[in-house]
Coordinates of C-alpha atoms in Angstrom, one line a residue:
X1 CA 79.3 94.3 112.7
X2 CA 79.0 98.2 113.9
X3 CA 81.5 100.0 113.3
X4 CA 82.9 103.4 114.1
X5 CA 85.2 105.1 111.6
X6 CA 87.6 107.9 113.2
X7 CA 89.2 110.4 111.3
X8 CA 89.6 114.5 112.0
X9 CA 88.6 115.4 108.3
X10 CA 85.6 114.2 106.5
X11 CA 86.0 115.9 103.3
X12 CA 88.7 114.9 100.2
X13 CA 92.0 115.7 101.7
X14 CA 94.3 113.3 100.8
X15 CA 95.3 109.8 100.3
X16 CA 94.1 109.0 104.4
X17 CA 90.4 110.1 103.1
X18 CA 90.3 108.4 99.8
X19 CA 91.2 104.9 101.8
X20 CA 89.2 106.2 104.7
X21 CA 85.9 106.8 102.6
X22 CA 86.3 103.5 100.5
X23 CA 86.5 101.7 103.5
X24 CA 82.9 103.1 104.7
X25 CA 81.9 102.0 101.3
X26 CA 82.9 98.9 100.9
X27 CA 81.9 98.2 104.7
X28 CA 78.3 99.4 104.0
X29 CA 78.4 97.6 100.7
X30 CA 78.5 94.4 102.8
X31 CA 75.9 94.4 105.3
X32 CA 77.7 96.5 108.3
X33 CA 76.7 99.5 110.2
X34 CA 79.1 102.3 110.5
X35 CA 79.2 105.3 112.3
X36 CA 81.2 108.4 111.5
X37 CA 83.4 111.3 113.8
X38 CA 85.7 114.0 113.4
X39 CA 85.3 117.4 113.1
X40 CA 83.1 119.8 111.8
X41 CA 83.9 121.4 108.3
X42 CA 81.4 123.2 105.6
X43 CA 83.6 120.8 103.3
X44 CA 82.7 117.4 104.9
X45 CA 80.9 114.8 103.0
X46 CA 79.7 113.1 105.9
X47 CA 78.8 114.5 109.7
X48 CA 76.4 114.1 112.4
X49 CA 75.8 115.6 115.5
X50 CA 79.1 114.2 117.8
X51 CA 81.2 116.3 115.5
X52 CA 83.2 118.3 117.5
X53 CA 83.3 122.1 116.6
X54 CA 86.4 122.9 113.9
X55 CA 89.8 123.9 114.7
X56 CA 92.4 125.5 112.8
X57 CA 95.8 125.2 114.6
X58 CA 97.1 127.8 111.7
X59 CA 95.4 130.6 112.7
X60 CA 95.8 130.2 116.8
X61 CA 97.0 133.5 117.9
X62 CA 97.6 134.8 121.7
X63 CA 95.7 133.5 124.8
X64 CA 94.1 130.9 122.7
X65 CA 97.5 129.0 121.6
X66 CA 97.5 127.6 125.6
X67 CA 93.8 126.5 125.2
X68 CA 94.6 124.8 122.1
X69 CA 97.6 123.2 123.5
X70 CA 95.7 121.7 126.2
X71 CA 93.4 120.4 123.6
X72 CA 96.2 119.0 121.0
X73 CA 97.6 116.9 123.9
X74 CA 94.2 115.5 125.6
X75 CA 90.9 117.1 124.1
X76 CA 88.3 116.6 126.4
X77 CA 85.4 117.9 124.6
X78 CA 86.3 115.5 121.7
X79 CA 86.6 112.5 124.7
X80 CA 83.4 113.0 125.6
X81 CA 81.4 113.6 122.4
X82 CA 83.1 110.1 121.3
X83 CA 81.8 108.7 124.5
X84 CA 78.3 109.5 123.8
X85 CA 78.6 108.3 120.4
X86 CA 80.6 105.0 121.6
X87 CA 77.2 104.9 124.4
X88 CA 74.6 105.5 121.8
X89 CA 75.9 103.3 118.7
X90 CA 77.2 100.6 121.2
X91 CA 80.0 99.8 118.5
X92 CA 81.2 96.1 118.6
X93 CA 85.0 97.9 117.2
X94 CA 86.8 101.3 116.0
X95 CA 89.1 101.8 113.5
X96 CA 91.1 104.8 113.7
X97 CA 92.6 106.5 111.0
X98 CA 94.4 110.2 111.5
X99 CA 93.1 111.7 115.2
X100 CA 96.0 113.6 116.3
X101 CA 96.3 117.3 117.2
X102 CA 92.6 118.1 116.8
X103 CA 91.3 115.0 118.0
X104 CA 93.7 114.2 120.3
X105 CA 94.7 110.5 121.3
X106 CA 92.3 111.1 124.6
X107 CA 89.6 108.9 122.3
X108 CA 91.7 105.9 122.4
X109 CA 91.5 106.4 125.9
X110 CA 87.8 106.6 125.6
X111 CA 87.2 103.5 123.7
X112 CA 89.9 101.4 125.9
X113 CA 87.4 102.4 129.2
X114 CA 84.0 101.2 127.5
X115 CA 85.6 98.2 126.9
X116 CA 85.9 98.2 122.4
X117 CA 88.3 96.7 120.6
X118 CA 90.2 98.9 118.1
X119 CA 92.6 99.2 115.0
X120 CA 94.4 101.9 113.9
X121 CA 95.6 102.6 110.2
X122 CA 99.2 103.9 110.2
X123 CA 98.8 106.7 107.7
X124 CA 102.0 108.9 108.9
X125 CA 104.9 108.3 111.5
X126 CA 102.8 110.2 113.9
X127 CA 102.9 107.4 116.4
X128 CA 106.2 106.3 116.5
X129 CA 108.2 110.2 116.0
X130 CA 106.7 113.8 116.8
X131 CA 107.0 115.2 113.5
X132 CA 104.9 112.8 111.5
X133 CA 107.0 113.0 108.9
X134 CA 110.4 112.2 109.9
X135 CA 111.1 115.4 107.7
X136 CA 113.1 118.6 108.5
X137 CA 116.0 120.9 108.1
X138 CA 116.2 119.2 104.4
X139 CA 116.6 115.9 105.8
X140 CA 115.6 112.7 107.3
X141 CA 115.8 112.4 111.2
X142 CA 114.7 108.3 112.4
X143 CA 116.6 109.4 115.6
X144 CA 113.1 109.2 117.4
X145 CA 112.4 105.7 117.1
X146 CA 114.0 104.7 120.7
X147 CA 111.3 107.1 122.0
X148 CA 113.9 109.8 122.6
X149 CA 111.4 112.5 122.0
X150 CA 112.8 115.5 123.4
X151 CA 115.3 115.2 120.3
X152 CA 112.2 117.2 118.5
X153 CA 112.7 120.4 120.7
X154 CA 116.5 119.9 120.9
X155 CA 116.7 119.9 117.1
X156 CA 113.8 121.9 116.9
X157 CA 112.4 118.7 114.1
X158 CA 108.8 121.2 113.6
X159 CA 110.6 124.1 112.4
X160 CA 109.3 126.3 115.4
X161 CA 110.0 126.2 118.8
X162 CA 107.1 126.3 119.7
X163 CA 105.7 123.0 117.9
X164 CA 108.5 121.3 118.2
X165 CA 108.1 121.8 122.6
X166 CA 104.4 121.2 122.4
X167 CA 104.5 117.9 120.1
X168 CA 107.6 116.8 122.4
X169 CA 104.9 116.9 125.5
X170 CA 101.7 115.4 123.2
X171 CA 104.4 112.6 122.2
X172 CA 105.4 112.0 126.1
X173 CA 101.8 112.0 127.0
X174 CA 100.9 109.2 124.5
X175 CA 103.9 107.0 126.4
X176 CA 102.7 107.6 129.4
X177 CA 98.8 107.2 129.3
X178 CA 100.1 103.8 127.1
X179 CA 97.7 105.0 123.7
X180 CA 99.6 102.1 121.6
X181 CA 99.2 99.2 123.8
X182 CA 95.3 100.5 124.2
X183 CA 94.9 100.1 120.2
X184 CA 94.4 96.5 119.8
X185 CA 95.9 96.2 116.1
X186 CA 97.5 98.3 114.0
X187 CA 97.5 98.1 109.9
X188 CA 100.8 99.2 108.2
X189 CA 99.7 99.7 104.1
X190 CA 103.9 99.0 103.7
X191 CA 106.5 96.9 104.7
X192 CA 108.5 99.7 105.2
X193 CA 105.6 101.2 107.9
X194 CA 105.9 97.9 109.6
X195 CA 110.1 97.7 109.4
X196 CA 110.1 101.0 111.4
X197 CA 107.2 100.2 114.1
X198 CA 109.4 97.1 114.4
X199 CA 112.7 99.3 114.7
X200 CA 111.1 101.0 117.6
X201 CA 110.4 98.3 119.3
X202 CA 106.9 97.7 119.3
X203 CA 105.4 94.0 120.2
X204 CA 101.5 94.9 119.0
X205 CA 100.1 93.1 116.3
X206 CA 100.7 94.9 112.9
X207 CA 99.4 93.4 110.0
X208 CA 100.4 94.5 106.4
X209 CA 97.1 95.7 104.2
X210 CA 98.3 97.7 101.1
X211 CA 95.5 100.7 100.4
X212 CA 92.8 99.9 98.3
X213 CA 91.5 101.3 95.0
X214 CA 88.0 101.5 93.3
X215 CA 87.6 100.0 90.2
X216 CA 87.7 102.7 87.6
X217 CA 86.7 102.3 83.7
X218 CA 88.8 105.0 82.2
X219 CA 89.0 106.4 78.6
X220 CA 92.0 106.1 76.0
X221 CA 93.5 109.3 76.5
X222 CA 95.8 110.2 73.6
X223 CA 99.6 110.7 75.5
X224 CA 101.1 114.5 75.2
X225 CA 104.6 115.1 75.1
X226 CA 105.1 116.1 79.1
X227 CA 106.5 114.5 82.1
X228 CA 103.5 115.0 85.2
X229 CA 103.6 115.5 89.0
X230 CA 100.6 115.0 91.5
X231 CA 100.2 115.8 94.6
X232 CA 101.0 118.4 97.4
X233 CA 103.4 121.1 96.9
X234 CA 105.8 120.8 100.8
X235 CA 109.3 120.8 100.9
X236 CA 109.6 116.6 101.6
X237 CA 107.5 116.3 98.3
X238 CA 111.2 116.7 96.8
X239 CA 110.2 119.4 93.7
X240 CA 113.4 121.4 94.0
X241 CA 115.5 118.1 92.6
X242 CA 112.7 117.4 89.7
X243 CA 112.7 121.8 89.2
X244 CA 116.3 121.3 88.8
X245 CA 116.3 118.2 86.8
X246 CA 113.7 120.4 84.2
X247 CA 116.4 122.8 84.2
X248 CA 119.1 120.4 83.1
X249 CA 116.7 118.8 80.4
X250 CA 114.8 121.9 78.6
X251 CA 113.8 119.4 75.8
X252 CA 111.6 118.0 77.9
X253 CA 108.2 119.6 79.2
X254 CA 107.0 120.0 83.1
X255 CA 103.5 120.2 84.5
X256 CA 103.0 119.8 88.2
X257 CA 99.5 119.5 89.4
X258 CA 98.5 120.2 93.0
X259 CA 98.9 122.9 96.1
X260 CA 101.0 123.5 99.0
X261 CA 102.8 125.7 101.3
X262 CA 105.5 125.5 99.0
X263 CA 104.1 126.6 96.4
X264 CA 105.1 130.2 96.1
X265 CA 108.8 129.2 96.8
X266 CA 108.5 126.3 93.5
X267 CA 107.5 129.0 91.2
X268 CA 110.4 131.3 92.4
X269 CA 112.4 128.6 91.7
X270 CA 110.7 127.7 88.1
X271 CA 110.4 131.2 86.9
X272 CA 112.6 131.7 84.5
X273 CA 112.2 128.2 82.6
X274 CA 109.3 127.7 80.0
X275 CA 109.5 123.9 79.9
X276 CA 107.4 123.9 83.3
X277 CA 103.8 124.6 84.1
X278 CA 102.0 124.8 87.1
X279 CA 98.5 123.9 86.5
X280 CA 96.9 123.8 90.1
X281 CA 94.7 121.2 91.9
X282 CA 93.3 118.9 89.9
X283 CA 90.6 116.5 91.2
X284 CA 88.0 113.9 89.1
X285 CA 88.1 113.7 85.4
X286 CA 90.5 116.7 85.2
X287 CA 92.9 114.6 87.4
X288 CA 92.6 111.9 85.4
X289 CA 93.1 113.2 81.9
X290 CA 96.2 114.8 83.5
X291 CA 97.4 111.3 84.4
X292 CA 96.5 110.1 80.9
X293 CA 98.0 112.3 79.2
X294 CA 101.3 112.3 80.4
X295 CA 104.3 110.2 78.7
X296 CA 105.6 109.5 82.8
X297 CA 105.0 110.3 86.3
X298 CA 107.6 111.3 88.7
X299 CA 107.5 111.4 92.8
X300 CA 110.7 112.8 93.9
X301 CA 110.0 112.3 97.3
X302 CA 112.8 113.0 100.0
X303 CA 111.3 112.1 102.8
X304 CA 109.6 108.2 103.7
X305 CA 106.6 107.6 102.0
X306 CA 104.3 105.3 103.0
X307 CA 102.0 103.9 100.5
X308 CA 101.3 107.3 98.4
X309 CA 97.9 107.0 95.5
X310 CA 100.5 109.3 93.5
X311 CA 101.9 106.2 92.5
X312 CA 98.8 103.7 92.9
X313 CA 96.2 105.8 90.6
X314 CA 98.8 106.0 87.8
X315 CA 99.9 102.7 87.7
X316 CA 96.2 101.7 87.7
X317 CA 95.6 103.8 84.9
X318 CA 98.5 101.8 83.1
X319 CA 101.3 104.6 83.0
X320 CA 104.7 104.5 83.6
X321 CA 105.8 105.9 87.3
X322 CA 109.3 106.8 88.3
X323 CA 110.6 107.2 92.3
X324 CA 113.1 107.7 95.0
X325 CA 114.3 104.6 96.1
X326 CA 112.9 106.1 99.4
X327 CA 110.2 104.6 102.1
X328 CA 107.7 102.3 101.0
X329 CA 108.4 103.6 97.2
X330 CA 110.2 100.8 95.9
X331 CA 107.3 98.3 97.5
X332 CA 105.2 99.9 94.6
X333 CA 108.2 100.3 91.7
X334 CA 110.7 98.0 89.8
X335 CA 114.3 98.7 89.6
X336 CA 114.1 100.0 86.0
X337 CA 112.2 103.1 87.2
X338 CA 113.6 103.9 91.0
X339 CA 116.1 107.1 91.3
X340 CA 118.5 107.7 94.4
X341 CA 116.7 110.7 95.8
X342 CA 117.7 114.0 95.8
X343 CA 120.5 112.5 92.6
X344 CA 119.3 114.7 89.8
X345 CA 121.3 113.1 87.4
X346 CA 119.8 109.7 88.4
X347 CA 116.2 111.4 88.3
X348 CA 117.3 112.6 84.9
X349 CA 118.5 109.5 83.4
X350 CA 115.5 107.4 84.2
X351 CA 113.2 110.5 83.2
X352 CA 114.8 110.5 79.5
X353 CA 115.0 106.9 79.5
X354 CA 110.9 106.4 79.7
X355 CA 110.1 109.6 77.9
X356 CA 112.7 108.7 75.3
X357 CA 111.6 105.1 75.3
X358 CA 109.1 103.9 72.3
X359 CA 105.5 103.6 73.2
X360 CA 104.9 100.2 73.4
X361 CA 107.6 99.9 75.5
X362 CA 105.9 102.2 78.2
X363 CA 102.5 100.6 77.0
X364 CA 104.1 97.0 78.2
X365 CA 104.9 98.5 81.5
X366 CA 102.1 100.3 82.2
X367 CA 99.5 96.9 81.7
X368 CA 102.1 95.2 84.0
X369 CA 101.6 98.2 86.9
X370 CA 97.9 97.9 85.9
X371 CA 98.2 93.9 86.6
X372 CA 99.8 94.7 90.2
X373 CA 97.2 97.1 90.8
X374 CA 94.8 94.8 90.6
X375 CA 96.3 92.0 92.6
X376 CA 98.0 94.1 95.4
X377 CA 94.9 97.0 95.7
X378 CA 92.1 94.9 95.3
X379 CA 89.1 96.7 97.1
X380 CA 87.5 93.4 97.6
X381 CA 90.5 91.9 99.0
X382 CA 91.5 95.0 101.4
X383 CA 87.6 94.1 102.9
X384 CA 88.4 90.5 103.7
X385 CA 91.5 91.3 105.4
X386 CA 90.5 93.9 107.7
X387 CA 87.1 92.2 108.6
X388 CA 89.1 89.4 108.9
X389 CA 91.5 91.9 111.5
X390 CA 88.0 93.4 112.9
X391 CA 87.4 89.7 113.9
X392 CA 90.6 88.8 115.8
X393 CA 90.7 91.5 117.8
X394 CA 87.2 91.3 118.8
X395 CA 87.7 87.9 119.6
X396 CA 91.2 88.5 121.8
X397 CA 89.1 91.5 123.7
X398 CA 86.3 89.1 124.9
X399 CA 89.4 87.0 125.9

């Protein structure tokens, strides 16, 4: 098959790229043609010459904020470069992964007029709530599902007025251009991701495809006396509760790995206890000795996570992982190692339990996480289901 992979960054971002470049891999791995587009960044691993130009909402000051409003709700320049890569590659599908805001949802449209099929990979709630996190003002708001979308500018759900009005239009314009019906199939890596595109109502087919993994050969790292963190420093990451939960447990030793917006406000927080460390991004073999190292994991997430790789890469690594009993979180976790979130004493408990408990107790865990790893994230697997997606839809287009 050819193949068009869509995505707005092209460089290691996140958990959306790490699935997004295995999937290229594994797809070329087998025989298929694939085609890349997004956007243009001196970071990107892959590019070519459809890329549109880059765009950096952050930093949109003045006369320029209506332009790039325009563009976040239909970009037209991106439409059309898609359309002369769609005319030139002559795709037989796409599969799109994270376009909005600086793609825009104007290439569904573009696909959907040439005629090709398409999936979509439900990375965030982008397409069923404005805020594609379902995140703000310290809590959870699912009041969004029904497609009552001016709730974001009446509760203001971005934080800024002016977000919250512009992602209220850009979620209006994708009802009334009908982007979801255009995507042929949709791929929820949770139960939980389905439960909620099921909550608001949609009839299109969603089928369930857990992220995949790479195989990995990793050392035997010798296990340090310190609980670990991974990931992105932002408020629905839920680091107050574990700051406060180091506060309350100063026998115990903190390191959080990773960057944020919320960085500078965490290390206000943390600044006058020395049983936590902040120790940056990690990435590669630094990542992973960081992992190995630890005695457990926490993700103290607030907010509905999907399918997040801060618990997958662990528990492939054979470590112990605690959660919130939040999102798609206790998909991945056993009772024995789920908190309530935002409970400190909960988080607390289960964090001296494990780092309390004798090795070969966490051992015994950890090669059963390392089992489901291999069963659930199977990169070999994850190919024959979405070919096997790839293949229906095709099939019901020509219909």
């Amino acid at each position: 098959m050819k193949i068009v992979l869509v995505n707005k960054y092209w460089y290691l971002r996140g958990g959306t790229e790490r699935v997004l470049f295995l999937t290229k891999k594994l797809l070329e791995d087998a025989g298929h043609e694939v085609e890349v587009f997004g956007m243009k960044d001196e970071k990107n691993i892959f590019e070519n010459e459809y890329f549109v130009e880059n765009v950096d909402y952050t930093k949109t000051m003045g006369f320029h904020k209506i332009t790039q409003a325009r563009n976040i709700i239909c970009n037209l320049e991106a439409k059309e470069k898609f359309k002369k890569l769609l005319k030139d590659f002559a795709p037989d599908l796409v599969h799109f992964h994270n376009i909005y805001h600086q793609l825009s949802y104007s290439l569904v449209e573009a696909a959907d007029e040439m005629n090709i099929p398409s999936v979509m990979t439900l990375h965030d709630y982008k397409m069923i709530s404005p805020n594609y996190t379902m995140y703000h003002h310290g809590h959870i708001d699912d009041s969004m599902l029904s497609k009552n979308y001016y709730r974001c500018l009446l509760h203001n759900s971005m934080e800024s007025l002016y977000k919250s009005f512009l992602f209220t239009l850009e979620a209006y314009w994708r009802v009334r251009h009908y982007i979801q019906q255009k995507i042929s199939a949709y791929i929820a890596p949770s139960e939980f991701m389905k439960e909620l595109c099921v909550r608001a109502d949609w009839k299109d087919l969603i089928e369930v495809i857990p992220n995949p993994i790479e195989a990995e050969a990793f050392e035997n790292y010798q296990e340090q006396d310190y609980v670990g963190y991974t990931g992105r420093l932002s408020k629905e990451k839920g680091l107050e509760y574990l700051i406060a939960a180091a506060r309350e447990t100063p026998e115990i030793h903190y390191k959080i790995a990773g960057t944020g917006p919320d960085e500078a406000r965490l290390k206000t927080l943390a600044k006058d206890l020395s049983n936590i460390e902040f120790v940056g991004w990690l990435d590669g073999e630094d990542l992973f000795h960081f992992i190995g190292e630890s005695r457990v994991l926490v993700v103290p997430s607030v907010w509905y996570e999907n399918y997040p790789y801060s618990i997958v890469r662990p528990q492939q690594m054979g470590k112990v992982v605690i959660g919130s009993d939040i999102g798609g979180i206790p998909e991945l976790l056993p009772e024995n190692c789920l908190f309530e979130a935002k409970n400190i004493s909960d988080m607390i408990a289960r964090i001296r339990f494990w780092y309390m408990a004798p090795a070969s107790e966490r051992m015994n865990l950890g090669a059963l996480f390392q089992k489901r790893v291999e069963r659930e994230n199977n990169s070999e697997i994850y190919l024959q289901k979405i070919l096997a997606l790839y293949e229906t839809v095709s099939l019901r287009r020509k219909k």
